[in-house]
PDB file of C-alpha atoms in Angstrom:
ATOM      1  CA  UNK A   1     -39.914 -66.026  28.601  1.00 50.00           C
ATOM      2  CA  UNK A   2     -42.019 -64.606  25.721  1.00 51.00           C
ATOM      3  CA  UNK A   3     -40.176 -63.686  22.679  1.00 54.00           C
ATOM      4  CA  UNK A   4     -41.216 -60.399  21.127  1.00 53.00           C
ATOM      5  CA  UNK A   5     -42.416 -60.309  17.605  1.00 52.00           C
ATOM      6  CA  UNK A   6     -41.112 -58.317  14.767  1.00 52.00           C
ATOM      7  CA  UNK A   7     -43.691 -55.856  15.022  1.00 51.00           C
ATOM      8  CA  UNK A   8     -43.009 -55.317  18.673  1.00 55.00           C
ATOM      9  CA  UNK A   9     -39.349 -55.023  17.966  1.00 49.00           C
ATOM     10  CA  UNK A  10     -39.966 -52.207  15.419  1.00 55.00           C
ATOM     11  CA  UNK A  11     -42.118 -50.429  17.839  1.00 54.00           C
ATOM     12  CA  UNK A  12     -39.618 -50.454  20.623  1.00 56.00           C
ATOM     13  CA  UNK A  13     -36.804 -49.223  18.087  1.00 51.00           C
ATOM     14  CA  UNK A  14     -38.905 -46.337  17.016  1.00 55.00           C
ATOM     15  CA  UNK A  15     -39.443 -45.182  20.745  1.00 51.00           C
ATOM     16  CA  UNK A  16     -35.792 -45.498  21.266  1.00 51.00           C
ATOM     17  CA  UNK A  17     -34.851 -43.373  18.306  1.00 55.00           C
ATOM     18  CA  UNK A  18     -37.384 -40.655  19.345  1.00 53.00           C
ATOM     19  CA  UNK A  19     -35.871 -40.588  22.743  1.00 55.00           C
ATOM     20  CA  UNK A  20     -32.353 -40.484  21.358  1.00 50.00           C
ATOM     21  CA  UNK A  21     -33.254 -37.400  18.924  1.00 51.00           C
ATOM     22  CA  UNK A  22     -34.890 -35.660  21.812  1.00 49.00           C
ATOM     23  CA  UNK A  23     -31.777 -35.957  24.109  1.00 46.00           C
ATOM     24  CA  UNK A  24     -29.461 -34.496  21.483  1.00 46.00           C
ATOM     25  CA  UNK A  25     -31.962 -31.708  20.596  1.00 48.00           C
ATOM     26  CA  UNK A  26     -31.910 -30.864  24.497  1.00 40.00           C
ATOM     27  CA  UNK A  27     -27.952 -30.818  24.343  1.00 41.00           C
ATOM     28  CA  UNK A  28     -27.952 -28.425  21.290  1.00 42.00           C
ATOM     29  CA  UNK A  29     -30.392 -25.901  22.906  1.00 40.00           C
ATOM     30  CA  UNK A  30     -28.675 -26.085  26.411  1.00 39.00           C
ATOM     31  CA  UNK A  31     -25.177 -25.358  25.241  1.00 35.00           C
ATOM     32  CA  UNK A  32     -25.215 -21.773  23.572  1.00 35.00           C
ATOM     33  CA  UNK A  33     -22.850 -21.191  20.602  1.00 34.00           C
ATOM     34  CA  UNK A  34     -20.829 -18.915  22.661  1.00 34.00           C
ATOM     35  CA  UNK A  35     -19.779 -21.524  24.966  1.00 35.00           C
ATOM     36  CA  UNK A  36     -17.972 -23.350  22.250  1.00 37.00           C
ATOM     37  CA  UNK A  37     -14.207 -23.309  23.131  1.00 38.00           C
ATOM     38  CA  UNK A  38     -12.220 -20.513  21.523  1.00 40.00           C
ATOM     39  CA  UNK A  39      -9.229 -21.665  19.056  1.00 44.00           C
ATOM     40  CA  UNK A  40      -5.934 -21.757  20.466  1.00 49.00           C
ATOM     41  CA  UNK A  41      -4.091 -18.374  21.003  1.00 46.00           C
ATOM     42  CA  UNK A  42      -5.231 -14.692  20.702  1.00 44.00           C
ATOM     43  CA  UNK A  43      -7.379 -13.482  17.792  1.00 45.00           C
ATOM     44  CA  UNK A  44      -5.142 -12.250  14.997  1.00 50.00           C
ATOM     45  CA  UNK A  45      -4.662  -8.415  14.794  1.00 56.00           C
ATOM     46  CA  UNK A  46      -6.424  -6.409  12.001  1.00 75.00           C
ATOM     47  CA  UNK A  47      -4.098  -5.739   9.004  1.00 92.00           C
ATOM     48  CA  UNK A  48      -2.979  -2.238   8.486  1.00 94.00           C
ATOM     49  CA  UNK A  49      -0.908  -0.317   6.113  1.00 95.00           C
ATOM     50  CA  UNK A  50       1.108   2.786   6.679  1.00 97.00           C
ATOM     51  CA  UNK A  51       2.240   5.498   4.097  1.00 97.00           C
ATOM     52  CA  UNK A  52       4.246   8.738   4.129  1.00 98.00           C
ATOM     53  CA  UNK A  53       3.237  11.724   1.932  1.00 98.00           C
ATOM     54  CA  UNK A  54       5.448  14.776   0.917  1.00 98.00           C
ATOM     55  CA  UNK A  55       4.036  17.957  -0.437  1.00 98.00           C
ATOM     56  CA  UNK A  56       5.717  21.168  -1.641  1.00 95.00           C
ATOM     57  CA  UNK A  57       4.456  24.108  -3.597  1.00 94.00           C
ATOM     58  CA  UNK A  58       7.797  24.955  -5.047  1.00 90.00           C
ATOM     59  CA  UNK A  59       6.576  28.248  -6.985  1.00 81.00           C
ATOM     60  CA  UNK A  60       8.297  27.586 -10.172  1.00 72.00           C
ATOM     61  CA  UNK A  61      11.042  30.092 -10.631  1.00 67.00           C
ATOM     62  CA  UNK A  62       9.038  32.787  -9.111  1.00 62.00           C
ATOM     63  CA  UNK A  63      11.459  33.248  -6.027  1.00 60.00           C
ATOM     64  CA  UNK A  64      14.687  33.070  -8.098  1.00 56.00           C
ATOM     65  CA  UNK A  65      17.092  30.132  -7.950  1.00 59.00           C
ATOM     66  CA  UNK A  66      18.234  27.962 -10.828  1.00 63.00           C
ATOM     67  CA  UNK A  67      16.529  24.519 -11.823  1.00 62.00           C
ATOM     68  CA  UNK A  68      19.453  22.792 -10.039  1.00 73.00           C
ATOM     69  CA  UNK A  69      19.267  24.731  -6.798  1.00 79.00           C
ATOM     70  CA  UNK A  70      15.563  24.284  -6.354  1.00 83.00           C
ATOM     71  CA  UNK A  71      15.580  20.533  -7.344  1.00 86.00           C
ATOM     72  CA  UNK A  72      18.587  20.027  -5.167  1.00 87.00           C
ATOM     73  CA  UNK A  73      16.611  21.315  -2.080  1.00 88.00           C
ATOM     74  CA  UNK A  74      13.653  19.040  -3.157  1.00 91.00           C
ATOM     75  CA  UNK A  75      15.824  16.004  -3.413  1.00 93.00           C
ATOM     76  CA  UNK A  76      17.581  16.707  -0.396  1.00 92.00           C
ATOM     77  CA  UNK A  77      14.241  16.880   1.575  1.00 93.00           C
ATOM     78  CA  UNK A  78      13.124  13.873  -0.089  1.00 95.00           C
ATOM     79  CA  UNK A  79      16.228  11.746   0.727  1.00 93.00           C
ATOM     80  CA  UNK A  80      15.852  12.763   4.502  1.00 94.00           C
ATOM     81  CA  UNK A  81      11.884  12.371   4.604  1.00 96.00           C
ATOM     82  CA  UNK A  82      11.782   8.970   2.501  1.00 96.00           C
ATOM     83  CA  UNK A  83       8.027   9.280   1.511  1.00 98.00           C
ATOM     84  CA  UNK A  84       5.786   6.781  -0.388  1.00 98.00           C
ATOM     85  CA  UNK A  85       3.884   9.564  -2.167  1.00 98.00           C
ATOM     86  CA  UNK A  86       5.065  13.170  -3.758  1.00 98.00           C
ATOM     87  CA  UNK A  87       3.149  16.019  -4.592  1.00 98.00           C
ATOM     88  CA  UNK A  88       4.658  18.971  -6.114  1.00 97.00           C
ATOM     89  CA  UNK A  89       2.986  22.198  -7.302  1.00 96.00           C
ATOM     90  CA  UNK A  90       3.987  24.883  -9.655  1.00 91.00           C
ATOM     91  CA  UNK A  91       6.721  22.738 -10.957  1.00 91.00           C
ATOM     92  CA  UNK A  92       8.362  23.643 -14.244  1.00 88.00           C
ATOM     93  CA  UNK A  93       8.965  20.887 -16.859  1.00 89.00           C
ATOM     94  CA  UNK A  94      12.641  20.997 -16.447  1.00 87.00           C
ATOM     95  CA  UNK A  95      12.318  20.781 -12.506  1.00 89.00           C
ATOM     96  CA  UNK A  96      10.017  17.840 -12.974  1.00 93.00           C
ATOM     97  CA  UNK A  97      12.564  15.980 -15.210  1.00 93.00           C
ATOM     98  CA  UNK A  98      15.393  16.825 -12.738  1.00 92.00           C
ATOM     99  CA  UNK A  99      13.228  15.385  -9.844  1.00 94.00           C
ATOM    100  CA  UNK A 100      12.344  12.261 -11.798  1.00 96.00           C
ATOM    101  CA  UNK A 101      15.917  11.754 -12.663  1.00 96.00           C
ATOM    102  CA  UNK A 102      17.240  12.306  -9.272  1.00 96.00           C
ATOM    103  CA  UNK A 103      14.726   9.804  -7.847  1.00 97.00           C
ATOM    104  CA  UNK A 104      15.802   7.250 -10.410  1.00 97.00           C
ATOM    105  CA  UNK A 105      19.451   7.786  -9.526  1.00 96.00           C
ATOM    106  CA  UNK A 106      18.516   7.117  -5.905  1.00 96.00           C
ATOM    107  CA  UNK A 107      16.896   4.001  -6.540  1.00 96.00           C
ATOM    108  CA  UNK A 108      13.736   5.302  -4.855  1.00 97.00           C
ATOM    109  CA  UNK A 109      11.009   3.849  -7.185  1.00 97.00           C
ATOM    110  CA  UNK A 110       9.978   0.292  -7.473  1.00 96.00           C
ATOM    111  CA  UNK A 111       9.524   0.700 -11.200  1.00 96.00           C
ATOM    112  CA  UNK A 112      12.136   3.050 -13.232  1.00 96.00           C
ATOM    113  CA  UNK A 113       9.686   3.475 -16.019  1.00 96.00           C
ATOM    114  CA  UNK A 114       6.349   3.960 -14.288  1.00 98.00           C
ATOM    115  CA  UNK A 115       6.297   6.041 -11.190  1.00 98.00           C
ATOM    116  CA  UNK A 116       5.697   9.799 -12.078  1.00 98.00           C
ATOM    117  CA  UNK A 117       3.055  11.900 -13.664  1.00 98.00           C
ATOM    118  CA  UNK A 118       3.148  15.553 -14.705  1.00 97.00           C
ATOM    119  CA  UNK A 119      -0.023  17.747 -15.706  1.00 96.00           C
ATOM    120  CA  UNK A 120       0.591  21.226 -17.235  1.00 93.00           C
ATOM    121  CA  UNK A 121      -1.700  24.274 -16.178  1.00 91.00           C
ATOM    122  CA  UNK A 122      -1.244  26.713 -18.785  1.00 86.00           C
ATOM    123  CA  UNK A 123      -1.581  30.452 -17.786  1.00 82.00           C
ATOM    124  CA  UNK A 124      -3.560  32.796 -19.896  1.00 75.00           C
ATOM    125  CA  UNK A 125      -1.007  35.618 -19.840  1.00 72.00           C
ATOM    126  CA  UNK A 126       2.515  34.598 -18.309  1.00 68.00           C
ATOM    127  CA  UNK A 127       4.195  31.710 -16.718  1.00 69.00           C
ATOM    128  CA  UNK A 128       6.354  31.197 -13.494  1.00 71.00           C
ATOM    129  CA  UNK A 129       8.976  29.173 -15.515  1.00 80.00           C
ATOM    130  CA  UNK A 130       9.982  32.181 -17.591  1.00 64.00           C
ATOM    131  CA  UNK A 131       9.922  34.893 -15.007  1.00 50.00           C
ATOM    132  CA  UNK A 132      13.257  34.651 -13.255  1.00 47.00           C
ATOM    133  CA  UNK A 133      16.382  32.541 -13.078  1.00 47.00           C
ATOM    134  CA  UNK A 134      16.933  29.045 -14.259  1.00 47.00           C
ATOM    135  CA  UNK A 135      16.544  29.820 -18.004  1.00 50.00           C
ATOM    136  CA  UNK A 136      13.569  29.983 -20.198  1.00 51.00           C
ATOM    137  CA  UNK A 137      11.162  27.043 -20.150  1.00 52.00           C
ATOM    138  CA  UNK A 138       8.914  27.054 -23.144  1.00 60.00           C
ATOM    139  CA  UNK A 139       6.219  24.838 -21.654  1.00 71.00           C
ATOM    140  CA  UNK A 140       3.903  26.025 -18.773  1.00 84.00           C
ATOM    141  CA  UNK A 141       4.328  24.908 -15.218  1.00 87.00           C
ATOM    142  CA  UNK A 142       1.914  22.406 -13.650  1.00 93.00           C
ATOM    143  CA  UNK A 143       1.414  19.778 -10.957  1.00 96.00           C
ATOM    144  CA  UNK A 144       3.244  16.403 -10.610  1.00 98.00           C
ATOM    145  CA  UNK A 145       2.856  13.288  -8.472  1.00 98.00           C
ATOM    146  CA  UNK A 146       5.515  10.627  -7.851  1.00 98.00           C
ATOM    147  CA  UNK A 147       4.594   7.228  -6.433  1.00 98.00           C
ATOM    148  CA  UNK A 148       7.269   4.723  -5.021  1.00 97.00           C
ATOM    149  CA  UNK A 149       4.913   1.953  -6.273  1.00 97.00           C
ATOM    150  CA  UNK A 150       4.130   1.698 -10.023  1.00 97.00           C
ATOM    151  CA  UNK A 151       0.705   3.071 -10.692  1.00 97.00           C
ATOM    152  CA  UNK A 152      -1.875   0.969 -12.470  1.00 96.00           C
ATOM    153  CA  UNK A 153      -4.110   4.050 -13.228  1.00 95.00           C
ATOM    154  CA  UNK A 154      -4.015   7.809 -13.812  1.00 98.00           C
ATOM    155  CA  UNK A 155      -6.816  10.372 -13.536  1.00 98.00           C
ATOM    156  CA  UNK A 156      -6.505  13.786 -15.067  1.00 98.00           C
ATOM    157  CA  UNK A 157      -9.446  16.039 -14.288  1.00 98.00           C
ATOM    158  CA  UNK A 158      -9.893  19.588 -15.435  1.00 97.00           C
ATOM    159  CA  UNK A 159     -11.529  21.908 -12.980  1.00 97.00           C
ATOM    160  CA  UNK A 160     -13.951  24.774 -13.588  1.00 97.00           C
ATOM    161  CA  UNK A 161     -11.908  27.590 -15.316  1.00 95.00           C
ATOM    162  CA  UNK A 162     -10.787  30.407 -13.236  1.00 94.00           C
ATOM    163  CA  UNK A 163      -9.978  32.722 -16.121  1.00 93.00           C
ATOM    164  CA  UNK A 164      -6.158  32.522 -15.277  1.00 90.00           C
ATOM    165  CA  UNK A 165      -5.194  28.773 -15.364  1.00 89.00           C
ATOM    166  CA  UNK A 166      -6.450  25.386 -16.506  1.00 92.00           C
ATOM    167  CA  UNK A 167      -6.458  23.900 -12.876  1.00 95.00           C
ATOM    168  CA  UNK A 168      -6.137  20.254 -12.668  1.00 97.00           C
ATOM    169  CA  UNK A 169      -6.690  17.220 -10.276  1.00 98.00           C
ATOM    170  CA  UNK A 170      -4.042  14.709 -10.927  1.00 98.00           C
ATOM    171  CA  UNK A 171      -4.258  11.409  -9.315  1.00 98.00           C
ATOM    172  CA  UNK A 172      -2.679   7.870  -9.468  1.00 98.00           C
ATOM    173  CA  UNK A 173      -3.840   4.526  -8.047  1.00 97.00           C
ATOM    174  CA  UNK A 174      -1.588   1.710  -6.906  1.00 96.00           C
ATOM    175  CA  UNK A 175      -2.321  -1.902  -6.157  1.00 92.00           C
ATOM    176  CA  UNK A 176      -0.922  -1.922  -2.637  1.00 89.00           C
ATOM    177  CA  UNK A 177      -2.724  -2.836   0.642  1.00 85.00           C
ATOM    178  CA  UNK A 178      -5.519  -0.538   1.073  1.00 85.00           C
ATOM    179  CA  UNK A 179      -5.536   0.303  -2.607  1.00 84.00           C
ATOM    180  CA  UNK A 180      -4.446   4.025  -2.101  1.00 94.00           C
ATOM    181  CA  UNK A 181      -5.320   6.631  -4.604  1.00 97.00           C
ATOM    182  CA  UNK A 182      -2.853   9.609  -4.390  1.00 98.00           C
ATOM    183  CA  UNK A 183      -3.821  13.030  -5.729  1.00 98.00           C
ATOM    184  CA  UNK A 184      -2.481  16.679  -6.074  1.00 98.00           C
ATOM    185  CA  UNK A 185      -4.211  19.850  -6.997  1.00 98.00           C
ATOM    186  CA  UNK A 186      -3.610  23.418  -6.976  1.00 97.00           C
ATOM    187  CA  UNK A 187      -6.734  25.651  -6.553  1.00 98.00           C
ATOM    188  CA  UNK A 188      -7.155  29.291  -7.658  1.00 96.00           C
ATOM    189  CA  UNK A 189      -6.995  32.338  -5.342  1.00 94.00           C
ATOM    190  CA  UNK A 190      -9.867  34.194  -7.120  1.00 94.00           C
ATOM    191  CA  UNK A 191     -13.656  33.927  -6.595  1.00 94.00           C
ATOM    192  CA  UNK A 192     -13.908  30.531  -8.565  1.00 96.00           C
ATOM    193  CA  UNK A 193     -11.965  28.803  -6.092  1.00 96.00           C
ATOM    194  CA  UNK A 194     -15.334  27.726  -4.383  1.00 97.00           C
ATOM    195  CA  UNK A 195     -16.513  25.960  -7.614  1.00 98.00           C
ATOM    196  CA  UNK A 196     -13.079  24.243  -7.852  1.00 98.00           C
ATOM    197  CA  UNK A 197     -12.974  22.955  -4.522  1.00 98.00           C
ATOM    198  CA  UNK A 198     -16.570  21.689  -4.962  1.00 98.00           C
ATOM    199  CA  UNK A 199     -15.462  19.860  -7.791  1.00 98.00           C
ATOM    200  CA  UNK A 200     -12.595  18.198  -6.265  1.00 98.00           C
ATOM    201  CA  UNK A 201     -14.443  17.376  -3.097  1.00 98.00           C
ATOM    202  CA  UNK A 202     -17.037  15.673  -5.280  1.00 98.00           C
ATOM    203  CA  UNK A 203     -14.770  13.557  -6.776  1.00 98.00           C
ATOM    204  CA  UNK A 204     -12.878  12.619  -3.635  1.00 98.00           C
ATOM    205  CA  UNK A 205     -16.139  11.770  -1.874  1.00 98.00           C
ATOM    206  CA  UNK A 206     -17.120   9.526  -4.708  1.00 96.00           C
ATOM    207  CA  UNK A 207     -14.032   7.417  -4.754  1.00 96.00           C
ATOM    208  CA  UNK A 208     -14.148   7.518  -0.963  1.00 95.00           C
ATOM    209  CA  UNK A 209     -17.709   5.958  -0.691  1.00 93.00           C
ATOM    210  CA  UNK A 210     -18.543   2.261  -0.848  1.00 89.00           C
ATOM    211  CA  UNK A 211     -20.676   1.065  -3.949  1.00 89.00           C
ATOM    212  CA  UNK A 212     -22.311  -2.253  -4.696  1.00 90.00           C
ATOM    213  CA  UNK A 213     -19.487  -4.409  -6.059  1.00 86.00           C
ATOM    214  CA  UNK A 214     -17.086  -1.424  -5.795  1.00 85.00           C
ATOM    215  CA  UNK A 215     -15.621  -0.879  -2.370  1.00 85.00           C
ATOM    216  CA  UNK A 216     -14.312   2.573  -1.454  1.00 89.00           C
ATOM    217  CA  UNK A 217     -10.761   3.467  -2.334  1.00 90.00           C
ATOM    218  CA  UNK A 218      -8.410   5.001   0.393  1.00 95.00           C
ATOM    219  CA  UNK A 219      -8.028   8.569  -1.200  1.00 97.00           C
ATOM    220  CA  UNK A 220      -4.853  10.771  -0.010  1.00 98.00           C
ATOM    221  CA  UNK A 221      -5.303  14.364  -1.636  1.00 98.00           C
ATOM    222  CA  UNK A 222      -2.373  16.690  -1.232  1.00 98.00           C
ATOM    223  CA  UNK A 223      -2.056  20.173  -2.666  1.00 98.00           C
ATOM    224  CA  UNK A 224      -2.096  23.905  -2.409  1.00 98.00           C
ATOM    225  CA  UNK A 225      -5.716  24.605  -1.700  1.00 98.00           C
ATOM    226  CA  UNK A 226      -5.340  28.381  -1.386  1.00 96.00           C
ATOM    227  CA  UNK A 227      -8.019  28.223   1.526  1.00 96.00           C
ATOM    228  CA  UNK A 228      -7.275  28.176   5.107  1.00 96.00           C
ATOM    229  CA  UNK A 229      -8.908  25.481   7.369  1.00 97.00           C
ATOM    230  CA  UNK A 230     -11.444  27.630   9.016  1.00 96.00           C
ATOM    231  CA  UNK A 231     -12.624  29.207   5.764  1.00 96.00           C
ATOM    232  CA  UNK A 232     -16.543  28.380   5.138  1.00 97.00           C
ATOM    233  CA  UNK A 233     -15.600  27.004   1.911  1.00 98.00           C
ATOM    234  CA  UNK A 234     -14.253  23.920   3.565  1.00 98.00           C
ATOM    235  CA  UNK A 235     -17.039  23.332   6.013  1.00 98.00           C
ATOM    236  CA  UNK A 236     -18.191  20.615   3.646  1.00 98.00           C
ATOM    237  CA  UNK A 237     -14.736  19.124   3.578  1.00 98.00           C
ATOM    238  CA  UNK A 238     -13.973  18.771   7.240  1.00 98.00           C
ATOM    239  CA  UNK A 239     -15.610  15.828   9.361  1.00 98.00           C
ATOM    240  CA  UNK A 240     -17.710  17.241  12.389  1.00 98.00           C
ATOM    241  CA  UNK A 241     -15.248  15.583  14.749  1.00 97.00           C
ATOM    242  CA  UNK A 242     -12.773  18.595  13.616  1.00 97.00           C
ATOM    243  CA  UNK A 243     -14.977  21.265  14.967  1.00 97.00           C
ATOM    244  CA  UNK A 244     -13.165  23.610  17.482  1.00 95.00           C
ATOM    245  CA  UNK A 245     -12.540  27.117  18.252  1.00 95.00           C
ATOM    246  CA  UNK A 246      -9.986  27.292  15.387  1.00 95.00           C
ATOM    247  CA  UNK A 247     -12.274  25.438  12.997  1.00 96.00           C
ATOM    248  CA  UNK A 248     -15.838  26.070  14.248  1.00 95.00           C
ATOM    249  CA  UNK A 249     -18.990  24.611  13.140  1.00 95.00           C
ATOM    250  CA  UNK A 250     -20.676  23.672  10.891  1.00 96.00           C
ATOM    251  CA  UNK A 251     -18.278  21.001   9.539  1.00 97.00           C
ATOM    252  CA  UNK A 252     -20.324  18.530   7.553  1.00 98.00           C
ATOM    253  CA  UNK A 253     -17.821  16.702   5.506  1.00 98.00           C
ATOM    254  CA  UNK A 254     -15.999  13.166   5.719  1.00 98.00           C
ATOM    255  CA  UNK A 255     -12.618  14.306   5.677  1.00 98.00           C
ATOM    256  CA  UNK A 256      -9.675  14.805   8.050  1.00 98.00           C
ATOM    257  CA  UNK A 257      -6.556  16.894   7.408  1.00 98.00           C
ATOM    258  CA  UNK A 258      -3.460  15.293   8.595  1.00 98.00           C
ATOM    259  CA  UNK A 259      -2.367  18.220  10.664  1.00 98.00           C
ATOM    260  CA  UNK A 260      -5.595  19.093  12.147  1.00 97.00           C
ATOM    261  CA  UNK A 261      -4.528  17.697  15.566  1.00 96.00           C
ATOM    262  CA  UNK A 262      -1.436  19.842  15.819  1.00 96.00           C
ATOM    263  CA  UNK A 263      -1.261  20.957  19.551  1.00 94.00           C
ATOM    264  CA  UNK A 264      -0.014  24.550  18.321  1.00 92.00           C
ATOM    265  CA  UNK A 265      -3.355  25.228  16.607  1.00 95.00           C
ATOM    266  CA  UNK A 266      -5.801  22.204  17.179  1.00 96.00           C
ATOM    267  CA  UNK A 267      -8.257  21.854  14.205  1.00 97.00           C
ATOM    268  CA  UNK A 268      -6.339  24.140  12.075  1.00 97.00           C
ATOM    269  CA  UNK A 269      -2.646  22.868  11.897  1.00 96.00           C
ATOM    270  CA  UNK A 270       0.664  24.640  11.310  1.00 95.00           C
ATOM    271  CA  UNK A 271       1.554  27.346   8.917  1.00 95.00           C
ATOM    272  CA  UNK A 272       2.715  26.335   5.477  1.00 95.00           C
ATOM    273  CA  UNK A 273       3.268  29.811   3.997  1.00 92.00           C
ATOM    274  CA  UNK A 274       5.791  32.652   4.833  1.00 86.00           C
ATOM    275  CA  UNK A 275       3.617  35.459   3.684  1.00 76.00           C
ATOM    276  CA  UNK A 276       1.680  38.072   5.747  1.00 72.00           C
ATOM    277  CA  UNK A 277      -1.824  36.450   5.530  1.00 73.00           C
ATOM    278  CA  UNK A 278      -2.556  35.432   9.133  1.00 78.00           C
ATOM    279  CA  UNK A 279      -4.072  32.569  10.617  1.00 79.00           C
ATOM    280  CA  UNK A 280      -6.496  31.993  13.456  1.00 84.00           C
ATOM    281  CA  UNK A 281      -3.573  31.296  15.891  1.00 91.00           C
ATOM    282  CA  UNK A 282      -1.612  34.244  15.071  1.00 89.00           C
ATOM    283  CA  UNK A 283       0.848  32.813  12.542  1.00 90.00           C
ATOM    284  CA  UNK A 284       1.103  32.966   8.844  1.00 92.00           C
ATOM    285  CA  UNK A 285      -1.603  31.127   7.087  1.00 94.00           C
ATOM    286  CA  UNK A 286      -1.904  27.370   6.382  1.00 96.00           C
ATOM    287  CA  UNK A 287      -3.211  26.562   2.613  1.00 96.00           C
ATOM    288  CA  UNK A 288      -1.211  23.494   1.975  1.00 97.00           C
ATOM    289  CA  UNK A 289      -2.954  20.406   3.146  1.00 98.00           C
ATOM    290  CA  UNK A 290      -3.266  16.650   2.892  1.00 98.00           C
ATOM    291  CA  UNK A 291      -6.859  15.209   3.254  1.00 98.00           C
ATOM    292  CA  UNK A 292      -8.062  11.601   3.707  1.00 98.00           C
ATOM    293  CA  UNK A 293     -11.731  10.289   4.647  1.00 97.00           C
ATOM    294  CA  UNK A 294     -12.001  10.021   8.370  1.00 97.00           C
ATOM    295  CA  UNK A 295     -13.270   6.480   7.921  1.00 95.00           C
ATOM    296  CA  UNK A 296     -10.086   5.189   6.575  1.00 95.00           C
ATOM    297  CA  UNK A 297      -7.758   6.567   9.367  1.00 96.00           C
ATOM    298  CA  UNK A 298      -6.504   4.476  12.076  1.00 96.00           C
ATOM    299  CA  UNK A 299      -3.833   7.257  12.760  1.00 97.00           C
ATOM    300  CA  UNK A 300      -2.271  10.208  11.362  1.00 98.00           C
ATOM    301  CA  UNK A 301      -0.269  13.134  11.759  1.00 98.00           C
ATOM    302  CA  UNK A 302       1.730  15.759   9.716  1.00 98.00           C
ATOM    303  CA  UNK A 303       4.141  18.760   9.948  1.00 97.00           C
ATOM    304  CA  UNK A 304       5.395  21.722   7.944  1.00 96.00           C
ATOM    305  CA  UNK A 305       8.994  22.518   7.388  1.00 94.00           C
ATOM    306  CA  UNK A 306      10.581  25.828   6.666  1.00 88.00           C
ATOM    307  CA  UNK A 307      12.917  26.100   3.925  1.00 83.00           C
ATOM    308  CA  UNK A 308      16.455  27.347   3.956  1.00 73.00           C
ATOM    309  CA  UNK A 309      16.789  30.917   3.142  1.00 70.00           C
ATOM    310  CA  UNK A 310      20.004  30.467   1.382  1.00 70.00           C
ATOM    311  CA  UNK A 311      19.261  27.450  -0.842  1.00 72.00           C
ATOM    312  CA  UNK A 312      18.266  29.410  -3.666  1.00 78.00           C
ATOM    313  CA  UNK A 313      20.298  32.545  -3.165  1.00 74.00           C
ATOM    314  CA  UNK A 314      17.135  33.371  -0.882  1.00 75.00           C
ATOM    315  CA  UNK A 315      13.984  31.596  -0.256  1.00 76.00           C
ATOM    316  CA  UNK A 316      13.149  28.901  -2.901  1.00 82.00           C
ATOM    317  CA  UNK A 317       9.455  29.462  -2.248  1.00 87.00           C
ATOM    318  CA  UNK A 318       6.797  31.336  -0.072  1.00 88.00           C
ATOM    319  CA  UNK A 319       5.483  27.832   0.776  1.00 92.00           C
ATOM    320  CA  UNK A 320       6.849  25.430   3.433  1.00 93.00           C
ATOM    321  CA  UNK A 321       7.183  21.480   2.807  1.00 95.00           C
ATOM    322  CA  UNK A 322       4.483  19.450   4.414  1.00 97.00           C
ATOM    323  CA  UNK A 323       5.050  15.909   5.110  1.00 97.00           C
ATOM    324  CA  UNK A 324       2.310  13.374   6.643  1.00 98.00           C
ATOM    325  CA  UNK A 325       1.831   9.891   7.911  1.00 98.00           C
ATOM    326  CA  UNK A 326      -1.160   7.925   7.857  1.00 98.00           C
ATOM    327  CA  UNK A 327      -2.181   4.327   8.843  1.00 97.00           C
ATOM    328  CA  UNK A 328      -5.222   2.779   7.156  1.00 96.00           C
ATOM    329  CA  UNK A 329      -6.974  -0.676   7.378  1.00 93.00           C
ATOM    330  CA  UNK A 330      -6.468  -3.262   4.903  1.00 90.00           C
ATOM    331  CA  UNK A 331      -9.460  -5.119   3.907  1.00 76.00           C
TER     332      UNK A 331
END
């Protein structure tokens, strides 16, 4: 038997290693990545967060009733609905303080010292806080937000002047799942409301849009917009998917309104006023709304609730309470 030389041994080793590499390379190309075994158990569900919103334009003292009667009605509804975010329009300073104190006493906020914001909207000639019952209130009424979660930021944005009031967009941001930013506003009734609506929409779109290094917020915007859903001024608000007989095209925006699926008036929603101004479905008008970007919504709904006609010795307000629920993805 001939003993191989060292050179022959090295040659045979190189051939063997080449064949081995080719064999494992063939295995790698023959078994696709999708054929790899899945981890044990089902894939984890996507994380979500659900929030409840409550809004009411209480009309100051315009419709009578003392501060105690009105705030008792507010606090009773809040106790029953148990929202996470609260929006109040046309609220007098003494009413704001009474609501704040009532929520504290009920143990509602997570933080007793950081959960409420008030922004006055001075009137050029008169004020609803001094017009009727409940005693004079030397400060002007305004808008307010209350958050169950302690806010870590506040935005107080002045809107284009309408010649009557210093209208505002008031928002708080909270460090909760989905990083919601909650806002309230009260838009004018005269011909400047288009400019005010555009200013609010531009800001909400900016916050709702992803930017490099700055992911989008989930913005929830409640308020009295003094504009019905089928008004052309809101075409740039509503997403195209809302388009219907009650809210016709063109709708070119990014938002859904939390009541726009209501079966009584699809695309429009339920009435939120008790006045004579009619809507497209033959009932009083809807002007109080809660908006959020369609891209941030997994599910949502809302309802409006009539107010007791005796709570304030008559109706406390010509607006109804609106409450809504939305579920959003958590990044």
